mmCIF file of C-alpha atoms in Angstrom:
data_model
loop_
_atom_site.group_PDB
_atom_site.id
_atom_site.type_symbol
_atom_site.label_atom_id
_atom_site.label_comp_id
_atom_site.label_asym_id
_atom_site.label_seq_id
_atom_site.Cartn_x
_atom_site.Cartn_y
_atom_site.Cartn_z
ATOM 1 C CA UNK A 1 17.545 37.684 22.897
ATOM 2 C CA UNK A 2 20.181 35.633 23.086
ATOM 3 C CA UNK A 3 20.919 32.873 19.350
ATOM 4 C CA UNK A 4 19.788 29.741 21.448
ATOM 5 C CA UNK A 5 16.615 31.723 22.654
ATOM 6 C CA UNK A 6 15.927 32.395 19.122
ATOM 7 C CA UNK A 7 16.298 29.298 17.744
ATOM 8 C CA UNK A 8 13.868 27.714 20.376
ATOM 9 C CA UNK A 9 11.392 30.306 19.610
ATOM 10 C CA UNK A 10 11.434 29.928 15.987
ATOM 11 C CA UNK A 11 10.776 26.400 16.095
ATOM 12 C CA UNK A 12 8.103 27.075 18.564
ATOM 13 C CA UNK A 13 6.566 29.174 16.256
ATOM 14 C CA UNK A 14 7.254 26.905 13.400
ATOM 15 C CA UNK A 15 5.511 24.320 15.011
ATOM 16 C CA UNK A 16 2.751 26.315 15.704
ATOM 17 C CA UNK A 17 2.292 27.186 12.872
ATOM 18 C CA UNK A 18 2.621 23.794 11.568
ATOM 19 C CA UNK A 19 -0.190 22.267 14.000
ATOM 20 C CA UNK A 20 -2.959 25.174 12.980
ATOM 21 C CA UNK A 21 -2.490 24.511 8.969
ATOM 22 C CA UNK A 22 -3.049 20.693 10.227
ATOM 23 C CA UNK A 23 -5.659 21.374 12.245
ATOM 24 C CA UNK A 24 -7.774 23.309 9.019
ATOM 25 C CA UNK A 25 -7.573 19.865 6.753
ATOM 26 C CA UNK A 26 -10.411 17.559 8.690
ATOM 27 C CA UNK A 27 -8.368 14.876 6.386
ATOM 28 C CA UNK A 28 -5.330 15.588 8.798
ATOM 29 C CA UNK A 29 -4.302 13.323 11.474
ATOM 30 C CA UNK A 30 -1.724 15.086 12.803
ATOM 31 C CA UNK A 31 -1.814 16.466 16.501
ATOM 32 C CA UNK A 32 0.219 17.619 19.170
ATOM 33 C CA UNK A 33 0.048 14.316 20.791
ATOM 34 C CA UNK A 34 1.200 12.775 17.206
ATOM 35 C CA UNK A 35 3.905 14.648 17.192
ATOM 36 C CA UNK A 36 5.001 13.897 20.321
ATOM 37 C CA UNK A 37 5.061 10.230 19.641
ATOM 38 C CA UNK A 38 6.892 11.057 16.458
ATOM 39 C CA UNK A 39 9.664 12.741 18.452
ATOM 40 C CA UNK A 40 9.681 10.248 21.434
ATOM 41 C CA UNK A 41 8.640 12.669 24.148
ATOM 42 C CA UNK A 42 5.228 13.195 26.173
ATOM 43 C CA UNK A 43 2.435 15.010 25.052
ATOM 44 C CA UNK A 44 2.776 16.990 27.933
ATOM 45 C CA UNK A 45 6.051 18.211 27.437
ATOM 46 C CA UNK A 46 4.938 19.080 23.517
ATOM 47 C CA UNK A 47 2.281 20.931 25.467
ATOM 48 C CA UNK A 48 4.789 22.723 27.921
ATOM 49 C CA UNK A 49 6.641 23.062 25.033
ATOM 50 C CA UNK A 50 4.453 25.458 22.620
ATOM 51 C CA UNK A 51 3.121 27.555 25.700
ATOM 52 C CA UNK A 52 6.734 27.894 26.375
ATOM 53 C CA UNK A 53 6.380 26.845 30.002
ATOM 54 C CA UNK A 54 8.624 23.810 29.789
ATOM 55 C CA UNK A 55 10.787 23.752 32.837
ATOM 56 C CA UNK A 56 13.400 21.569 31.221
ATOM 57 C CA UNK A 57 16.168 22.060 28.871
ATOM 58 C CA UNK A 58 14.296 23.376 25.605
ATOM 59 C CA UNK A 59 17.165 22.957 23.285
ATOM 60 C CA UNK A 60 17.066 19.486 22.727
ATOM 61 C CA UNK A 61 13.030 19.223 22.223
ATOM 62 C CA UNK A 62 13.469 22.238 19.606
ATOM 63 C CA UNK A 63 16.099 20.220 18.005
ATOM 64 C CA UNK A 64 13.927 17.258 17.617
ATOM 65 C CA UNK A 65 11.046 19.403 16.598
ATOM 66 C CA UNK A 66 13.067 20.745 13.844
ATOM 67 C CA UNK A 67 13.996 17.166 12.139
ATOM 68 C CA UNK A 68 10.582 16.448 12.835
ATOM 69 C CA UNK A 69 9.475 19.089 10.402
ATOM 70 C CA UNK A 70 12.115 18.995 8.471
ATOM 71 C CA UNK A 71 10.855 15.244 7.696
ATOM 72 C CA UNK A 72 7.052 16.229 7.199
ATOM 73 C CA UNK A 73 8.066 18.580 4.691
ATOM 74 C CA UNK A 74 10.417 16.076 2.648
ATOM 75 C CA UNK A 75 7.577 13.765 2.902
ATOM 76 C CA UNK A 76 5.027 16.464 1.886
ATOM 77 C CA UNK A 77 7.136 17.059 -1.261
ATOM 78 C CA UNK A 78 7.741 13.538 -2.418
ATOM 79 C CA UNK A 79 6.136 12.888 -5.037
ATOM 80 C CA UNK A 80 5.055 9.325 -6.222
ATOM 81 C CA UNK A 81 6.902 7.754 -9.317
ATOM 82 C CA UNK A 82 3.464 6.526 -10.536
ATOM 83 C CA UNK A 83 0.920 8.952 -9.159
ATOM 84 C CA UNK A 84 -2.114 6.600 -10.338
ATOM 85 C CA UNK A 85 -2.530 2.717 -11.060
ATOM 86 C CA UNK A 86 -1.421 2.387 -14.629
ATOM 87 C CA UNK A 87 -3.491 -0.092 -16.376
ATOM 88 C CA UNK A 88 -0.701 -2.522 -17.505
ATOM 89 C CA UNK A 89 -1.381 -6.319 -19.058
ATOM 90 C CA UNK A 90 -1.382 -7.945 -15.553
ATOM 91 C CA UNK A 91 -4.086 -5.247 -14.395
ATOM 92 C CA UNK A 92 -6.058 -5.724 -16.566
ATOM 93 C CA UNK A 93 -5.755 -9.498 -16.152
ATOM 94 C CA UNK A 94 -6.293 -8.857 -12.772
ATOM 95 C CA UNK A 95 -9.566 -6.560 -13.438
ATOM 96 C CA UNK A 96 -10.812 -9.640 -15.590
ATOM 97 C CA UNK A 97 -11.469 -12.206 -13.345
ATOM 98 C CA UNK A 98 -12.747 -9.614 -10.418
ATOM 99 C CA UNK A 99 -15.087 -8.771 -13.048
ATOM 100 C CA UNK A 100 -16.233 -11.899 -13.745
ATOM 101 C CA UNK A 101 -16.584 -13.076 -9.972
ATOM 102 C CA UNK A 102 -18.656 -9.642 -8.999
ATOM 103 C CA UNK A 103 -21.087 -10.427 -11.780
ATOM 104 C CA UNK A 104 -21.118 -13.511 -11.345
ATOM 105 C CA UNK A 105 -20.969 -14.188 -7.932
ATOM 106 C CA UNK A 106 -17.685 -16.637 -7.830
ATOM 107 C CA UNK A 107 -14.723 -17.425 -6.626
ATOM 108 C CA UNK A 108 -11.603 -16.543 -8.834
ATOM 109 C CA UNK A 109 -8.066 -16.564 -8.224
ATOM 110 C CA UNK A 110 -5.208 -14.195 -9.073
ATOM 111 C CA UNK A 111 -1.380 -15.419 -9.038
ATOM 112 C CA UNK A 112 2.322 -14.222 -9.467
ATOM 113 C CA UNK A 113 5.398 -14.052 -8.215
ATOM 114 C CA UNK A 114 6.212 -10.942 -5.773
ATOM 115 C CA UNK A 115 6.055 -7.292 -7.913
ATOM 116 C CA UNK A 116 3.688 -8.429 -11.308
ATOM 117 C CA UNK A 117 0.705 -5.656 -9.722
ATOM 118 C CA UNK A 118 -1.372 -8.347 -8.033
ATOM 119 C CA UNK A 119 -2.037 -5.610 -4.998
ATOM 120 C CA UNK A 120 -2.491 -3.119 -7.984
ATOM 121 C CA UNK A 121 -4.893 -4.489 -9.573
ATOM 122 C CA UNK A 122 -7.233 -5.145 -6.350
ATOM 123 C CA UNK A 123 -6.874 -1.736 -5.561
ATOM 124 C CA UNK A 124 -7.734 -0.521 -9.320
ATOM 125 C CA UNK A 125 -10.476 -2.840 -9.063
ATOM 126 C CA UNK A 126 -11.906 -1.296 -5.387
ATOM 127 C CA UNK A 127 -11.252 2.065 -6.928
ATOM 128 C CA UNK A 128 -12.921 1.519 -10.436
ATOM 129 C CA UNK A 129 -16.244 0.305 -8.238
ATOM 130 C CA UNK A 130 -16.261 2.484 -5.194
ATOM 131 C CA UNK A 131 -18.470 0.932 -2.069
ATOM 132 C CA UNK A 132 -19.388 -2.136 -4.064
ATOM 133 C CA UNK A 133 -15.473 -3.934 -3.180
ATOM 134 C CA UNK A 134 -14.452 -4.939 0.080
ATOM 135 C CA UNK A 135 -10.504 -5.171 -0.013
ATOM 136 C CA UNK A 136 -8.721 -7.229 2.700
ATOM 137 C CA UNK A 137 -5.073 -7.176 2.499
ATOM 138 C CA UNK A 138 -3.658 -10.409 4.338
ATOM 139 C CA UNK A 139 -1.266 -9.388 7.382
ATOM 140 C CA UNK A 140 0.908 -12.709 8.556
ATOM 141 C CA UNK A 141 -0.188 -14.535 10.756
ATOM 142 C CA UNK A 142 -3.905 -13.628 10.337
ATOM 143 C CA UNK A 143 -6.555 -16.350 11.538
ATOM 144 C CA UNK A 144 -9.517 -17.064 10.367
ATOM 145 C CA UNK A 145 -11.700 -14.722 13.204
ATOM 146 C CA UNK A 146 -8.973 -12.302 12.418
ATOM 147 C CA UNK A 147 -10.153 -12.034 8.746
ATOM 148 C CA UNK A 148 -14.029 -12.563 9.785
ATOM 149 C CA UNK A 149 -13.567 -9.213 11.981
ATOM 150 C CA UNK A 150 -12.043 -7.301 9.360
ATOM 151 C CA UNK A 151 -14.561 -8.101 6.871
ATOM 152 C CA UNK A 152 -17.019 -7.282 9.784
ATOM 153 C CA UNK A 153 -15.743 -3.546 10.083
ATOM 154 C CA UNK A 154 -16.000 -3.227 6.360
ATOM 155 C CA UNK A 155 -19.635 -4.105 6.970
ATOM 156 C CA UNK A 156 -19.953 -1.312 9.226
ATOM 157 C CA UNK A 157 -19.943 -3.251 12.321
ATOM 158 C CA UNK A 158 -17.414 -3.440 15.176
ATOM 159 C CA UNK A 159 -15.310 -6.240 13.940
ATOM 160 C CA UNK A 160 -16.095 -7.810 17.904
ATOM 161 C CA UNK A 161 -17.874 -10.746 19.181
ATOM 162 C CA UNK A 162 -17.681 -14.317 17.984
ATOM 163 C CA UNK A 163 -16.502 -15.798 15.158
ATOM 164 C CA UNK A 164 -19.826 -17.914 14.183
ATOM 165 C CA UNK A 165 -21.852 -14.232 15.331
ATOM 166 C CA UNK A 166 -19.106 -12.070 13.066
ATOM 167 C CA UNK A 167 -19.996 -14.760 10.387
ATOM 168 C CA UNK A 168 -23.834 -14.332 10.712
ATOM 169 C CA UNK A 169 -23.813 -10.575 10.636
ATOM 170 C CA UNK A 170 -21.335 -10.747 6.965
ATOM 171 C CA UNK A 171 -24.142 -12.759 5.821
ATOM 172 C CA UNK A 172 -27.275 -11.313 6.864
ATOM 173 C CA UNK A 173 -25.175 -7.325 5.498
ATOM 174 C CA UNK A 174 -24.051 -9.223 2.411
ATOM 175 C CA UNK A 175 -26.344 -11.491 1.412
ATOM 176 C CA UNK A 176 -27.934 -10.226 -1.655
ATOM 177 C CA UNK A 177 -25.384 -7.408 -2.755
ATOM 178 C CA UNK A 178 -24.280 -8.788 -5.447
ATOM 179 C CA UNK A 179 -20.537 -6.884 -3.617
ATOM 180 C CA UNK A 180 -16.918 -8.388 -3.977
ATOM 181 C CA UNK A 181 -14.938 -9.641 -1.652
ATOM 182 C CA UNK A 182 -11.214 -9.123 -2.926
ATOM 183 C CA UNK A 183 -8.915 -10.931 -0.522
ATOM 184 C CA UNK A 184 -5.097 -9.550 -1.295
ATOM 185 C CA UNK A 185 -1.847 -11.692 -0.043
ATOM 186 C CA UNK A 186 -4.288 -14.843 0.572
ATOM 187 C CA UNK A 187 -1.265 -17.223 1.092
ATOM 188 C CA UNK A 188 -0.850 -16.269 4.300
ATOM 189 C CA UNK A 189 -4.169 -17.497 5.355
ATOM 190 C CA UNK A 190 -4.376 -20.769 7.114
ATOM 191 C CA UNK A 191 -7.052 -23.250 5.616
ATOM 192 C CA UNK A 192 -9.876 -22.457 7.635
ATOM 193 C CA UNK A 193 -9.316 -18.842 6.497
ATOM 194 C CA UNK A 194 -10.237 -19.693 2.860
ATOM 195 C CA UNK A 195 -12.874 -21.993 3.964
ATOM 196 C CA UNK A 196 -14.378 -18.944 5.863
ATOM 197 C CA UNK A 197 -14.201 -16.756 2.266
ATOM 198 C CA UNK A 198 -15.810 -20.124 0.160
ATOM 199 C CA UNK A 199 -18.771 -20.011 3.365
ATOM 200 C CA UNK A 200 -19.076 -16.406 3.165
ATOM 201 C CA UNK A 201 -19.183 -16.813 -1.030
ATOM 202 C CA UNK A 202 -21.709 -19.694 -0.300
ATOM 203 C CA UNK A 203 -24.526 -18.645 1.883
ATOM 204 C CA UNK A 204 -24.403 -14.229 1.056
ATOM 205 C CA UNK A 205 -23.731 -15.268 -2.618
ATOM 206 C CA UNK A 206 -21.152 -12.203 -3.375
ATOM 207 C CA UNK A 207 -18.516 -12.666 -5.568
ATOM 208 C CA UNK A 208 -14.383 -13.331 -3.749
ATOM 209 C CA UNK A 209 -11.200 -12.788 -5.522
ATOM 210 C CA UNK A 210 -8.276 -14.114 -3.976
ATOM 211 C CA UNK A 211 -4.897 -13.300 -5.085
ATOM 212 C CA UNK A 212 -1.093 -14.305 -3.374
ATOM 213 C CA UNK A 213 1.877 -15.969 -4.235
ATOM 214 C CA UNK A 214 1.958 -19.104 -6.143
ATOM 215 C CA UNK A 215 1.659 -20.870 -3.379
ATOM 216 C CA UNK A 216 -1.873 -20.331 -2.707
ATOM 217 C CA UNK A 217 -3.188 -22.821 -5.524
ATOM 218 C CA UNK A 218 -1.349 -24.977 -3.313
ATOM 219 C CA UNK A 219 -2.997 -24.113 -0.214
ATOM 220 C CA UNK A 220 -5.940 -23.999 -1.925
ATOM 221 C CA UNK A 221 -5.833 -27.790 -2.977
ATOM 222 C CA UNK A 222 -3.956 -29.361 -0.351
ATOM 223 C CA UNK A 223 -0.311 -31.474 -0.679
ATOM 224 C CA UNK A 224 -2.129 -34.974 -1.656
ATOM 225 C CA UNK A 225 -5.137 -33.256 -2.842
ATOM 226 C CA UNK A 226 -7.368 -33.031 -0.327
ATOM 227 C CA UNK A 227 -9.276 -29.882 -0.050
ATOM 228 C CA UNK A 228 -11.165 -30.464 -2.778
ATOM 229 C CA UNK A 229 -14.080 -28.690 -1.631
ATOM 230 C CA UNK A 230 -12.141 -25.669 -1.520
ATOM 231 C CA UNK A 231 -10.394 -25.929 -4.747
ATOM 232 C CA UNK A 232 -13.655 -27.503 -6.386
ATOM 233 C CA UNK A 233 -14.952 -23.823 -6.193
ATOM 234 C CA UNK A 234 -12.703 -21.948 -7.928
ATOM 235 C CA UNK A 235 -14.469 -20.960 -11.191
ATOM 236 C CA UNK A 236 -11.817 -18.941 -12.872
ATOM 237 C CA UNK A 237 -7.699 -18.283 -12.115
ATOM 238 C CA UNK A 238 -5.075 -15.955 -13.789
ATOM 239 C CA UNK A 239 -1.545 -16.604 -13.213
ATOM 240 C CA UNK A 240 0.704 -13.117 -13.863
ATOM 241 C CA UNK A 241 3.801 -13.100 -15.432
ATOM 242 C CA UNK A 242 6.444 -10.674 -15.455
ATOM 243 C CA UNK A 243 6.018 -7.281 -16.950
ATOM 244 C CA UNK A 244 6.312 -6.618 -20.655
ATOM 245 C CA UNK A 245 7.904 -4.366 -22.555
ATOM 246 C CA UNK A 246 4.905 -2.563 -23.387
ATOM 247 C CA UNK A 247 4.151 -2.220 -19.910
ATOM 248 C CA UNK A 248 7.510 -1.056 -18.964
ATOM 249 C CA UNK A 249 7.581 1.853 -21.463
ATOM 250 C CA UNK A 250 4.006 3.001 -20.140
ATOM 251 C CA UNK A 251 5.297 2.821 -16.923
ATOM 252 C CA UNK A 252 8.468 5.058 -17.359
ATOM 253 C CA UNK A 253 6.998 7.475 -20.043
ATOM 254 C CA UNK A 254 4.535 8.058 -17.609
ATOM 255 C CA UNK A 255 7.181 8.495 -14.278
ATOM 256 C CA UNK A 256 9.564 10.387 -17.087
ATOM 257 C CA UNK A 257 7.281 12.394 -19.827
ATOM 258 C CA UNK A 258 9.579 12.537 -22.974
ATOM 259 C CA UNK A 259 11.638 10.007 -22.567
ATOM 260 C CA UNK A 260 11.200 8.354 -25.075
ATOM 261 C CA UNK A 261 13.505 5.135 -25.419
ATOM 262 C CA UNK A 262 14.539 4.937 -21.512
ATOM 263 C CA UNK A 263 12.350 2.332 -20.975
ATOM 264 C CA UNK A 264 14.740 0.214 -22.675
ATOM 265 C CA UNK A 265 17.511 0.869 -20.685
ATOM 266 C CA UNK A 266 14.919 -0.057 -17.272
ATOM 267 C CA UNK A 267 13.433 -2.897 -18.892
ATOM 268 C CA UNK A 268 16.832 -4.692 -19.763
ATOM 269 C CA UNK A 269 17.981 -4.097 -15.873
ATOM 270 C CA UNK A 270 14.982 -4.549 -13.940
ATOM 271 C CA UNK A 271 12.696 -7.910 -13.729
ATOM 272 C CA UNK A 272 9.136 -6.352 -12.375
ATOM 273 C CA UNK A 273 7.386 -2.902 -12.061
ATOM 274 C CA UNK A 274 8.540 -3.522 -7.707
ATOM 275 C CA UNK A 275 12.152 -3.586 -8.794
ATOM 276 C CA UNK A 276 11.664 -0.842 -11.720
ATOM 277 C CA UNK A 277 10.165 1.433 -8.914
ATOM 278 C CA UNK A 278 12.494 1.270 -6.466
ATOM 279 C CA UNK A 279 15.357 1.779 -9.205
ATOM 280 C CA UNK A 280 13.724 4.749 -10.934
ATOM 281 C CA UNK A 281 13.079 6.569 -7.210
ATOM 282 C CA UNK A 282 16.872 6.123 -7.088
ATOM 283 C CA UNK A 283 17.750 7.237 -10.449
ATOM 284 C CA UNK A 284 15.782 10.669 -10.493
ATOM 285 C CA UNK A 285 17.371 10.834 -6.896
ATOM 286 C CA UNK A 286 20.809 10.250 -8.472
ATOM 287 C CA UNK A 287 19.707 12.433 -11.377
ATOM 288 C CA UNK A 288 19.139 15.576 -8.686
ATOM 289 C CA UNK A 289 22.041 15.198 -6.785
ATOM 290 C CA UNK A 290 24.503 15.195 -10.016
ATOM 291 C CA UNK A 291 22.207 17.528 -12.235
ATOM 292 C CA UNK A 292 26.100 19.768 -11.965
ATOM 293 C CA UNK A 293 28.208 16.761 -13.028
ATOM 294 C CA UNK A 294 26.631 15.519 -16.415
ATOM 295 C CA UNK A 295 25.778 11.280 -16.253
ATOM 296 C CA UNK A 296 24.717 8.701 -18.820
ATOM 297 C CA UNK A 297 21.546 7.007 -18.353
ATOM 298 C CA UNK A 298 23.101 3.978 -18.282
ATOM 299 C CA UNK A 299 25.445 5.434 -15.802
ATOM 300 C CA UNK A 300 22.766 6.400 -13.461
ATOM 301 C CA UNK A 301 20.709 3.285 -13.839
ATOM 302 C CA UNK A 302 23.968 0.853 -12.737
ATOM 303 C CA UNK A 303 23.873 3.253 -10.005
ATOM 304 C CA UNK A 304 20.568 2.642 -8.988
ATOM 305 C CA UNK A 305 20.767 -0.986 -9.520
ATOM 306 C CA UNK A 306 23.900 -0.347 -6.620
ATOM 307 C CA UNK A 307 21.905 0.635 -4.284
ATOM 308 C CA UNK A 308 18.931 -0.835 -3.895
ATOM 309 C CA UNK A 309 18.007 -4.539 -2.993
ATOM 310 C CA UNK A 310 16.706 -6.660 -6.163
#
């Protein structure tokens, strides 16, 4: 067999193999047909492909099925730099007011600037009370029947028909629940949005936590003033601030058992636990690739700071 023949069948086999230890985890979602989106060509060629019956050149669709797996297994092996939510000061502030709004059945908002754990603590919150939170995370751009049909498919419907008939069925599932409605990056919704949320909060008397930017209190009270009867209804608010220094060393003993004062070092450089990720993914990157040529921390940390965006 000639070295190119080999190579084509190994990743053919490779592939194979990679597709029937996919195919055993009903979590999976990974398919021929995925992969051949991943790598750009047809299903049908990924088909032609395995049963080796492709009739054109194989060497380039081997190639490209060997990044491909090459990728899946650098992805498999990542490993997060905070494998759980860590309950720091502005998650718990967070958790505070959802509590208060689920039991009590209000409306509460949740501010910061971009990286204090707003989206953490939502999803702490959804996790910490599992099928009694209904999370929407704001996309740009979303309208108001956008947001009514997402909230619809959390209901268990089909997130289709009218926006007044989407709006009857949230009721009619909610009304009662005493549920949450935790509405993440809610400065992006237009006004009629959050009057949708304050209706929904109204007449199925559940509990909504909305949480954004700064700019929502604006949005939520107008320029001049004038949306009173949204802003009217807010019973409770929490504006986060940036991380501590408490937070910062639970944060990076946790990413870095043992390290003991590091922390410092991170929390003198970095302004929020968004920048302090993306820094410490870089340092223990750094820290890999010149684990044969000795570095400071500090060295390694400036480095880090080089190369990413904050």
């Amino acid at each position: 067999m000639k070295k190119q023949d080999k190579y084509i069948s190994l990743q053919r086999e490779a592939l194979n193999e990679y597709l029937e230890v996919a195919g055993r985890d009903p979590e999976s979602k990974i398919s021929a047909n995925a992969v051949a989106r991943n790598i750009g060509v047809s299903p049908t060629v990924i088909s032609q492909f395995i049963n080796d019956k492709y009739p054109g050149k194989n060497l380039p669709i081997a190639q490209k099925i060997e990044a491909f797996l090459i990728r899946e297994r650098d992805r498999k092996n990542h490993k997060e730099i905070f494998p759980e939510i860590l309950l720091t000061k502005n998650v718990k502030r967070y958790v505070t007011v959802a509590k208060i709004c689920h039991t009590e059945g209000e409306i509460g908002v949740v501010t910061g600037e971009a990286g204090v754990s707003k989206t953490c603590g939502a999803k702490y919150y959804e996790q910490q009370n599992p099928g009694s939170v209904i999370l929407i995370e704001v996309a740009v751009g979303m309208t108001s029947k956008v947001l009514a049909s997402e909230i619809h498919k959390k209901c268990g419907f089909d997130g289709a028909g009218t926006l007044y008939q989407m709006f009857l069925d949230i009721i009619e599932k909610l009304k009662n629940t005493n549920r949450l409605i935790a509405i993440d990056e809610a400065e992006n919704l237009p006004t009629s949005g959050l009057e949708l949320a304050r209706r929904i909060n109204d007449m199925a008397h559940v509990g909504v936590v909305l949480s954004g930017l700064p700019r929502l209190l604006t949005n939520l009270r107008g320029l001049k003033g004038e949306f009173k009867q949204l802003s009217s209804r807010i019973a409770i608010k929490a504006e986060l601030k940036e991380q501590t220094e408490e937070d910062f060393r639970l944060l990076i003993q946790t990413a870095i058992p043992g390290s003991n004062g590091l922390y410092q070092k991170f929390y003198d450089r970095t302004q929020n636990a968004r920048e302090l990720s993306k820094v410490l993914k870089r340092y223990k990157q750094l820290a890999n690739l010149n684990a044969d040529i000795p570095k400071s921390d500090e060295d390694l940390i400036d480095e880090a700071i080089n190369i990413v965006l904050i």
